Amino acid sequence: MSIDALIADLTPILGPEGVLTGEQLASRQSGVWASQEIKASVIFRPSSTKELSQTLKSCNLFGQQVVVHGGLTGLVSGALTRSDDVVISTERLNQIEKISVDDRTMRLQAGVRLESAQVAAKKRGLMLPLDLGARGSCTLGGNAATNAGGHQVIRYGMMRESILGLEVVLADGTIIDSMNSMLKNNAGYDLKHLFIGSEGTLGIISRLILRLRPESLSQETALLACTDFSHVIALLNRFDRSLGGTLTAFEVMWKNFYQLVANSTPPLADKFPFYILMEALGNDPEVDRERFIRVISQAEEAGELADAVIVKSGAERDRLWQLRDGVDKIVDLGPSKVFDVSLPLSEMDQYVIEVKQRLKSALPKSLCFVFGHVGDGNLHLVCVPNQEELKAFREVEKAVYNPLANLRGSISGEHGIGLEKKDWLSISRTNDEIQLMRLLKTSLDPQGILNSGRIFD
């Protein structure tokens, strides 16, 4: 059956605002980081779980391939479409339904933006601990579907740790209500974990119940410079041990990345090999400040850091985080390839050295910028080939991914697999694991209509 027939079937259900075609579609893209044209001929925009269920039921009956769109901030091309696809967008599923201060939970629809949820929690004296640079655009449903990480994983864990319950709509329209609101519920399989990190291939998340935390009363931030990676590890261990459990972020920037984002007015001289943006959240401003300064002084006396600046105001803090989140400055250099890998901290320094050596050998004129959430073992590498080397992106992938095999590292720390990384999945997952993934996919989506081709073919 044609897409026109599907549109005719769903327009009475979704209403005119729920079906975008023609000129309404022309201004849309499939990603916010690059100009990625939507090739699908229609976007369906359900505004309730019931409408999403009816939309998927019709698509499944018609055998229609579906691509799910949330905030479109993904970096693995998971939202790209073909001309024979239709898009289901969660943008109208955008209501925060309830915040319980007593239970410290938030119930909301999947299309709510992360920053909106953060602000709503803060107004009630609570905190949603997930935080990442795309907070103004990304949606909670997408964060759950990709098991997003971000800046505060070292203390609060991945998105998975903030999810108590989910409501999910399967490919055939079945609504799975796993809207648990309790910390403990050991009654059989915890089905929400099937869908967290599944990238929309097993079902579409429609609603969530999130675990909130008490809002912190103190926020201490510092930028540190180191001369050796062994000092980076020593500082992480020192801060984790000595800050009374308040260490929340430990971000590391290699020299050339820092030089690029700091530009002409760096907070610290740009001559050091490593820069650490470190943050601790606590609940006793006076005690936390004194301890924070003392521990940094002890690290300096031990020779573990070469220079430091401790934040004195919110404006200074914002400026430092703008450095870390300034990845767009790399994009300005030209076509680039963004990588997101995880590996043991003890192997990280040598891994970066090896990747750069491989890149130098394969693409002598390329640039490689390194930064990441080193406190939780997650590195980001952005490789920018010279104009003459633009067709050699496969060589760049080999240089980054192949060394991970012997380290039992991951080709994806937090961004997922999408369309871009599926050829490399066997580096991080065994054949038996991949076959089990295929079995789950076939069982929940027999016709393969949901985000087809993502993760694996």
mmCIF file of N, CA and C in Angstrom, residues 48-138:
data_model
loop_
_atom_site.group_PDB
_atom_site.id
_atom_site.type_symbol
_atom_site.label_atom_id
_atom_site.label_comp_id
_atom_site.label_asym_id
_atom_site.label_seq_id
_atom_site.Cartn_x
_atom_site.Cartn_y
_atom_site.Cartn_z
ATOM 1 N N SER A 48 -0.075 12.088 21.668
ATOM 2 C CA SER A 48 -0.411 11.263 22.831
ATOM 3 C C SER A 48 0.076 9.843 22.571
ATOM 4 N N THR A 49 0.148 9.067 23.633
ATOM 5 C CA THR A 49 0.543 7.667 23.489
ATOM 6 C C THR A 49 -0.450 6.919 22.603
ATOM 7 N N LYS A 50 -1.735 7.231 22.768
ATOM 8 C CA LYS A 50 -2.751 6.568 21.952
ATOM 9 C C LYS A 50 -2.535 6.851 20.470
ATOM 10 N N GLU A 51 -2.237 8.112 20.137
ATOM 11 C CA GLU A 51 -1.996 8.460 18.737
ATOM 12 C C GLU A 51 -0.728 7.777 18.217
ATOM 13 N N LEU A 52 0.315 7.696 19.048
ATOM 14 C CA LEU A 52 1.533 6.999 18.648
ATOM 15 C C LEU A 52 1.236 5.529 18.404
ATOM 16 N N SER A 53 0.434 4.930 19.265
ATOM 17 C CA SER A 53 0.064 3.531 19.105
ATOM 18 C C SER A 53 -0.683 3.305 17.793
ATOM 19 N N GLN A 54 -1.637 4.175 17.505
ATOM 20 C CA GLN A 54 -2.412 4.027 16.262
ATOM 21 C C GLN A 54 -1.524 4.237 15.035
ATOM 22 N N THR A 55 -0.565 5.170 15.145
ATOM 23 C CA THR A 55 0.347 5.433 14.026
ATOM 24 C C THR A 55 1.207 4.209 13.737
ATOM 25 N N LEU A 56 1.770 3.622 14.777
ATOM 26 C CA LEU A 56 2.612 2.450 14.573
ATOM 27 C C LEU A 56 1.804 1.248 14.108
ATOM 28 N N LYS A 57 0.599 1.112 14.626
ATOM 29 C CA LYS A 57 -0.254 0.000 14.193
ATOM 30 C C LYS A 57 -0.508 0.077 12.690
ATOM 31 N N SER A 58 -0.813 1.281 12.204
ATOM 32 C CA SER A 58 -1.057 1.445 10.763
ATOM 33 C C SER A 58 0.209 1.194 9.958
ATOM 34 N N CYS A 59 1.338 1.743 10.413
ATOM 35 C CA CYS A 59 2.590 1.538 9.693
ATOM 36 C C CYS A 59 2.946 0.055 9.629
ATOM 37 N N ASN A 60 2.709 -0.650 10.719
ATOM 38 C CA ASN A 60 3.019 -2.075 10.750
ATOM 39 C C ASN A 60 2.118 -2.860 9.802
ATOM 40 N N LEU A 61 0.826 -2.510 9.779
ATOM 41 C CA LEU A 61 -0.111 -3.185 8.875
ATOM 42 C C LEU A 61 0.266 -2.947 7.420
ATOM 43 N N PHE A 62 0.778 -1.726 7.132
ATOM 44 C CA PHE A 62 1.161 -1.383 5.760
ATOM 45 C C PHE A 62 2.569 -1.874 5.425
ATOM 46 N N GLY A 63 3.318 -2.384 6.460
ATOM 47 C CA GLY A 63 4.703 -2.781 6.236
ATOM 48 C C GLY A 63 5.608 -1.597 5.961
ATOM 49 N N GLN A 64 5.281 -0.467 6.555
ATOM 50 C CA GLN A 64 5.978 0.774 6.255
ATOM 51 C C GLN A 64 7.166 1.002 7.182
ATOM 52 N N GLN A 65 8.354 1.251 6.601
ATOM 53 C CA GLN A 65 9.552 1.548 7.368
ATOM 54 C C GLN A 65 9.416 2.902 8.073
ATOM 55 N N VAL A 66 9.846 2.939 9.341
ATOM 56 C CA VAL A 66 9.700 4.130 10.176
ATOM 57 C C VAL A 66 11.071 4.551 10.709
ATOM 58 N N VAL A 67 11.345 5.849 10.685
ATOM 59 C CA VAL A 67 12.525 6.411 11.336
ATOM 60 C C VAL A 67 12.040 7.346 12.433
ATOM 61 N N VAL A 68 12.557 7.166 13.642
ATOM 62 C CA VAL A 68 12.109 7.952 14.792
ATOM 63 C C VAL A 68 12.968 9.203 14.930
ATOM 64 N N HIS A 69 12.315 10.360 15.139
ATOM 65 C CA HIS A 69 13.020 11.615 15.355
ATOM 66 C C HIS A 69 12.683 12.185 16.725
ATOM 67 N N GLY A 70 13.736 12.503 17.475
ATOM 68 C CA GLY A 70 13.585 13.213 18.750
ATOM 69 C C GLY A 70 14.149 14.610 18.601
ATOM 70 N N GLY A 71 15.227 14.910 19.342
ATOM 71 C CA GLY A 71 15.845 16.237 19.250
ATOM 72 C C GLY A 71 16.847 16.365 18.126
ATOM 73 N N LEU A 72 17.192 15.265 17.453
ATOM 74 C CA LEU A 72 18.080 15.238 16.287
ATOM 75 C C LEU A 72 19.499 15.677 16.615
ATOM 76 N N THR A 73 19.947 15.421 17.841
ATOM 77 C CA THR A 73 21.303 15.802 18.233
ATOM 78 C C THR A 73 22.279 14.631 18.170
ATOM 79 N N GLY A 74 21.834 13.484 17.670
ATOM 80 C CA GLY A 74 22.698 12.307 17.603
ATOM 81 C C GLY A 74 23.871 12.516 16.661
ATOM 82 N N LEU A 75 24.930 11.734 16.882
ATOM 83 C CA LEU A 75 26.158 11.881 16.096
ATOM 84 C C LEU A 75 26.524 10.619 15.325
ATOM 85 N N VAL A 76 25.555 9.686 15.158
ATOM 86 C CA VAL A 76 25.854 8.449 14.438
ATOM 87 C C VAL A 76 24.880 8.227 13.276
ATOM 88 N N SER A 77 24.273 9.322 12.794
ATOM 89 C CA SER A 77 23.374 9.292 11.620
ATOM 90 C C SER A 77 22.152 8.413 11.826
ATOM 91 N N GLY A 78 21.716 8.264 13.073
ATOM 92 C CA GLY A 78 20.564 7.415 13.347
ATOM 93 C C GLY A 78 19.251 7.962 12.856
ATOM 94 N N ALA A 79 19.189 9.268 12.569
ATOM 95 C CA ALA A 79 17.928 9.884 12.143
ATOM 96 C C ALA A 79 17.841 10.093 10.638
ATOM 97 N N LEU A 80 18.837 9.652 9.889
ATOM 98 C CA LEU A 80 18.804 9.819 8.432
ATOM 99 C C LEU A 80 17.664 9.006 7.821
ATOM 100 N N THR A 81 17.106 9.527 6.736
ATOM 101 C CA THR A 81 15.970 8.859 6.099
ATOM 102 C C THR A 81 16.229 8.595 4.624
ATOM 103 N N ARG A 82 15.440 7.647 4.104
ATOM 104 C CA ARG A 82 15.415 7.369 2.663
ATOM 105 C C ARG A 82 14.063 7.818 2.121
ATOM 106 N N SER A 83 13.948 7.852 0.820
ATOM 107 C CA SER A 83 12.715 8.347 0.199
ATOM 108 C C SER A 83 11.518 7.450 0.493
ATOM 109 N N ASP A 84 11.766 6.168 0.813
ATOM 110 C CA ASP A 84 10.651 5.259 1.084
ATOM 111 C C ASP A 84 10.374 5.110 2.587
ATOM 112 N N ASP A 85 10.991 5.955 3.409
ATOM 113 C CA ASP A 85 10.729 5.964 4.848
ATOM 114 C C ASP A 85 9.642 6.971 5.194
ATOM 115 N N VAL A 86 9.041 6.782 6.382
ATOM 116 C CA VAL A 86 8.268 7.855 6.993
ATOM 117 C C VAL A 86 8.915 8.153 8.343
ATOM 118 N N VAL A 87 8.737 9.377 8.815
ATOM 119 C CA VAL A 87 9.294 9.796 10.102
ATOM 120 C C VAL A 87 8.175 9.861 11.130
ATOM 121 N N ILE A 88 8.452 9.342 12.314
ATOM 122 C CA ILE A 88 7.582 9.588 13.465
ATOM 123 C C ILE A 88 8.373 10.462 14.425
ATOM 124 N N SER A 89 7.891 11.667 14.649
ATOM 125 C CA SER A 89 8.566 12.614 15.531
ATOM 126 C C SER A 89 7.846 12.667 16.877
ATOM 127 N N THR A 90 8.638 12.790 17.942
ATOM 128 C CA THR A 90 8.059 12.889 19.295
ATOM 129 C C THR A 90 7.907 14.342 19.744
ATOM 130 N N GLU A 91 8.043 15.298 18.826
ATOM 131 C CA GLU A 91 8.095 16.707 19.225
ATOM 132 C C GLU A 91 6.815 17.224 19.876
ATOM 133 N N ARG A 92 5.668 16.595 19.596
ATOM 134 C CA ARG A 92 4.426 17.042 20.237
ATOM 135 C C ARG A 92 4.126 16.273 21.528
ATOM 136 N N LEU A 93 4.943 15.296 21.841
ATOM 137 C CA LEU A 93 4.839 14.597 23.133
ATOM 138 C C LEU A 93 5.735 15.359 24.118
ATOM 139 N N ASN A 94 5.324 16.552 24.496
ATOM 140 C CA ASN A 94 6.235 17.493 25.152
ATOM 141 C C ASN A 94 5.742 18.001 26.506
ATOM 142 N N GLN A 95 4.958 17.197 27.207
ATOM 143 C CA GLN A 95 4.398 17.647 28.474
ATOM 144 C C GLN A 95 5.125 17.030 29.677
ATOM 145 N N ILE A 96 5.474 17.892 30.648
ATOM 146 C CA ILE A 96 5.899 17.411 31.963
ATOM 147 C C ILE A 96 4.621 17.211 32.770
ATOM 148 N N GLU A 97 4.305 15.972 33.077
ATOM 149 C CA GLU A 97 3.004 15.643 33.645
ATOM 150 C C GLU A 97 2.943 15.815 35.165
ATOM 151 N N LYS A 98 4.035 15.471 35.850
ATOM 152 C CA LYS A 98 3.994 15.543 37.311
ATOM 153 C C LYS A 98 5.406 15.518 37.881
ATOM 154 N N ILE A 99 5.616 16.343 38.905
ATOM 155 C CA ILE A 99 6.842 16.279 39.699
ATOM 156 C C ILE A 99 6.432 16.020 41.139
ATOM 157 N N SER A 100 6.963 14.952 41.719
ATOM 158 C CA SER A 100 6.677 14.628 43.111
ATOM 159 C C SER A 100 7.906 14.936 43.949
ATOM 160 N N VAL A 101 7.791 15.951 44.815
ATOM 161 C CA VAL A 101 8.900 16.300 45.699
ATOM 162 C C VAL A 101 9.118 15.198 46.727
ATOM 163 N N ASP A 102 8.026 14.624 47.240
ATOM 164 C CA ASP A 102 8.144 13.567 48.241
ATOM 165 C C ASP A 102 8.839 12.330 47.674
ATOM 166 N N ASP A 103 8.434 11.934 46.475
ATOM 167 C CA ASP A 103 9.018 10.736 45.858
ATOM 168 C C ASP A 103 10.306 11.033 45.095
ATOM 169 N N ARG A 104 10.554 12.324 44.856
ATOM 170 C CA ARG A 104 11.692 12.786 44.053
ATOM 171 C C ARG A 104 11.678 12.124 42.673
ATOM 172 N N THR A 105 10.528 12.265 42.006
ATOM 173 C CA THR A 105 10.355 11.716 40.667
ATOM 174 C C THR A 105 9.722 12.755 39.748
ATOM 175 N N MET A 106 9.926 12.560 38.463
ATOM 176 C CA MET A 106 9.309 13.393 37.423
ATOM 177 C C MET A 106 8.710 12.480 36.365
ATOM 178 N N ARG A 107 7.443 12.696 36.046
ATOM 179 C CA ARG A 107 6.779 11.937 34.986
ATOM 180 C C ARG A 107 6.594 12.873 33.807
ATOM 181 N N LEU A 108 7.032 12.438 32.638
ATOM 182 C CA LEU A 108 6.954 13.326 31.469
ATOM 183 C C LEU A 108 6.856 12.530 30.184
ATOM 184 N N GLN A 109 6.526 13.254 29.103
ATOM 185 C CA GLN A 109 6.458 12.637 27.774
ATOM 186 C C GLN A 109 7.838 12.665 27.124
ATOM 187 N N ALA A 110 8.017 11.824 26.144
ATOM 188 C CA ALA A 110 9.340 11.585 25.568
ATOM 189 C C ALA A 110 9.913 12.772 24.812
ATOM 190 N N GLY A 111 9.063 13.692 24.351
ATOM 191 C CA GLY A 111 9.549 14.820 23.559
ATOM 192 C C GLY A 111 9.976 16.025 24.376
ATOM 193 N N VAL A 112 9.923 15.938 25.698
ATOM 194 C CA VAL A 112 10.372 17.048 26.550
ATOM 195 C C VAL A 112 11.884 17.205 26.404
ATOM 196 N N ARG A 113 12.332 18.444 26.249
ATOM 197 C CA ARG A 113 13.765 18.698 26.105
ATOM 198 C C ARG A 113 14.456 18.594 27.465
ATOM 199 N N LEU A 114 15.682 18.139 27.440
ATOM 200 C CA LEU A 114 16.436 17.940 28.675
ATOM 201 C C LEU A 114 16.505 19.214 29.505
ATOM 202 N N GLU A 115 16.802 20.341 28.885
ATOM 203 C CA GLU A 115 16.935 21.585 29.633
ATOM 204 C C GLU A 115 15.623 21.991 30.289
ATOM 205 N N SER A 116 14.513 21.755 29.630
ATOM 206 C CA SER A 116 13.205 22.073 30.213
ATOM 207 C C SER A 116 12.968 21.248 31.466
ATOM 208 N N ALA A 117 13.347 19.977 31.429
ATOM 209 C CA ALA A 117 13.189 19.118 32.603
ATOM 210 C C ALA A 117 14.129 19.550 33.721
ATOM 211 N N GLN A 118 15.341 19.944 33.373
ATOM 212 C CA GLN A 118 16.293 20.426 34.381
ATOM 213 C C GLN A 118 15.748 21.656 35.099
ATOM 214 N N VAL A 119 15.209 22.599 34.320
ATOM 215 C CA VAL A 119 14.670 23.836 34.895
ATOM 216 C C VAL A 119 13.474 23.539 35.787
ATOM 217 N N ALA A 120 12.587 22.661 35.319
ATOM 218 C CA ALA A 120 11.394 22.313 36.102
ATOM 219 C C ALA A 120 11.772 21.659 37.423
ATOM 220 N N ALA A 121 12.772 20.781 37.398
ATOM 221 C CA ALA A 121 13.227 20.136 38.634
ATOM 222 C C ALA A 121 13.834 21.161 39.588
ATOM 223 N N LYS A 122 14.618 22.072 39.053
ATOM 224 C CA LYS A 122 15.287 23.088 39.885
ATOM 225 C C LYS A 122 14.271 23.968 40.607
ATOM 226 N N LYS A 123 13.166 24.288 39.953
ATOM 227 C CA LYS A 123 12.135 25.118 40.582
ATOM 228 C C LYS A 123 11.523 24.443 41.803
ATOM 229 N N ARG A 124 11.643 23.119 41.866
ATOM 230 C CA ARG A 124 11.103 22.371 43.011
ATOM 231 C C ARG A 124 12.200 21.968 43.991
ATOM 232 N N GLY A 125 13.394 22.557 43.846
ATOM 233 C CA GLY A 125 14.489 22.246 44.743
ATOM 234 C C GLY A 125 15.128 20.896 44.483
ATOM 235 N N LEU A 126 14.965 20.381 43.254
ATOM 236 C CA LEU A 126 15.487 19.069 42.895
ATOM 237 C C LEU A 126 16.402 19.187 41.679
ATOM 238 N N MET A 127 17.049 18.095 41.322
ATOM 239 C CA MET A 127 17.991 18.101 40.209
ATOM 240 C C MET A 127 17.833 16.840 39.381
ATOM 241 N N LEU A 128 17.803 17.021 38.058
ATOM 242 C CA LEU A 128 17.924 15.900 37.138
ATOM 243 C C LEU A 128 19.394 15.819 36.754
ATOM 244 N N PRO A 129 20.116 14.782 37.182
ATOM 245 C CA PRO A 129 21.575 14.809 37.066
ATOM 246 C C PRO A 129 22.130 14.641 35.662
ATOM 247 N N LEU A 130 21.353 14.160 34.705
ATOM 248 C CA LEU A 130 21.866 14.063 33.340
ATOM 249 C C LEU A 130 22.164 15.462 32.815
ATOM 250 N N ASP A 131 23.346 15.657 32.235
ATOM 251 C CA ASP A 131 23.680 16.949 31.645
ATOM 252 C C ASP A 131 24.658 16.743 30.499
ATOM 253 N N LEU A 132 24.397 17.410 29.383
ATOM 254 C CA LEU A 132 25.278 17.356 28.226
ATOM 255 C C LEU A 132 25.131 18.626 27.406
ATOM 256 N N GLY A 133 26.074 18.857 26.520
ATOM 257 C CA GLY A 133 26.114 20.110 25.782
ATOM 258 C C GLY A 133 24.881 20.383 24.955
ATOM 259 N N ALA A 134 24.193 19.337 24.493
ATOM 260 C CA ALA A 134 23.016 19.504 23.638
ATOM 261 C C ALA A 134 21.736 19.639 24.442
ATOM 262 N N ARG A 135 21.837 20.014 25.730
ATOM 263 C CA ARG A 135 20.682 20.023 26.630
ATOM 264 C C ARG A 135 19.509 20.858 26.095
ATOM 265 N N GLY A 136 19.782 21.895 25.329
ATOM 266 C CA GLY A 136 18.715 22.761 24.830
ATOM 267 C C GLY A 136 17.939 22.170 23.669
ATOM 268 N N SER A 137 18.461 21.124 23.054
ATOM 269 C CA SER A 137 17.822 20.530 21.874
ATOM 270 C C SER A 137 17.422 19.075 22.072
ATOM 271 N N CYS A 138 18.232 18.302 22.783
ATOM 272 C CA CYS A 138 17.957 16.867 22.899
ATOM 273 C C CYS A 138 16.709 16.620 23.745
#
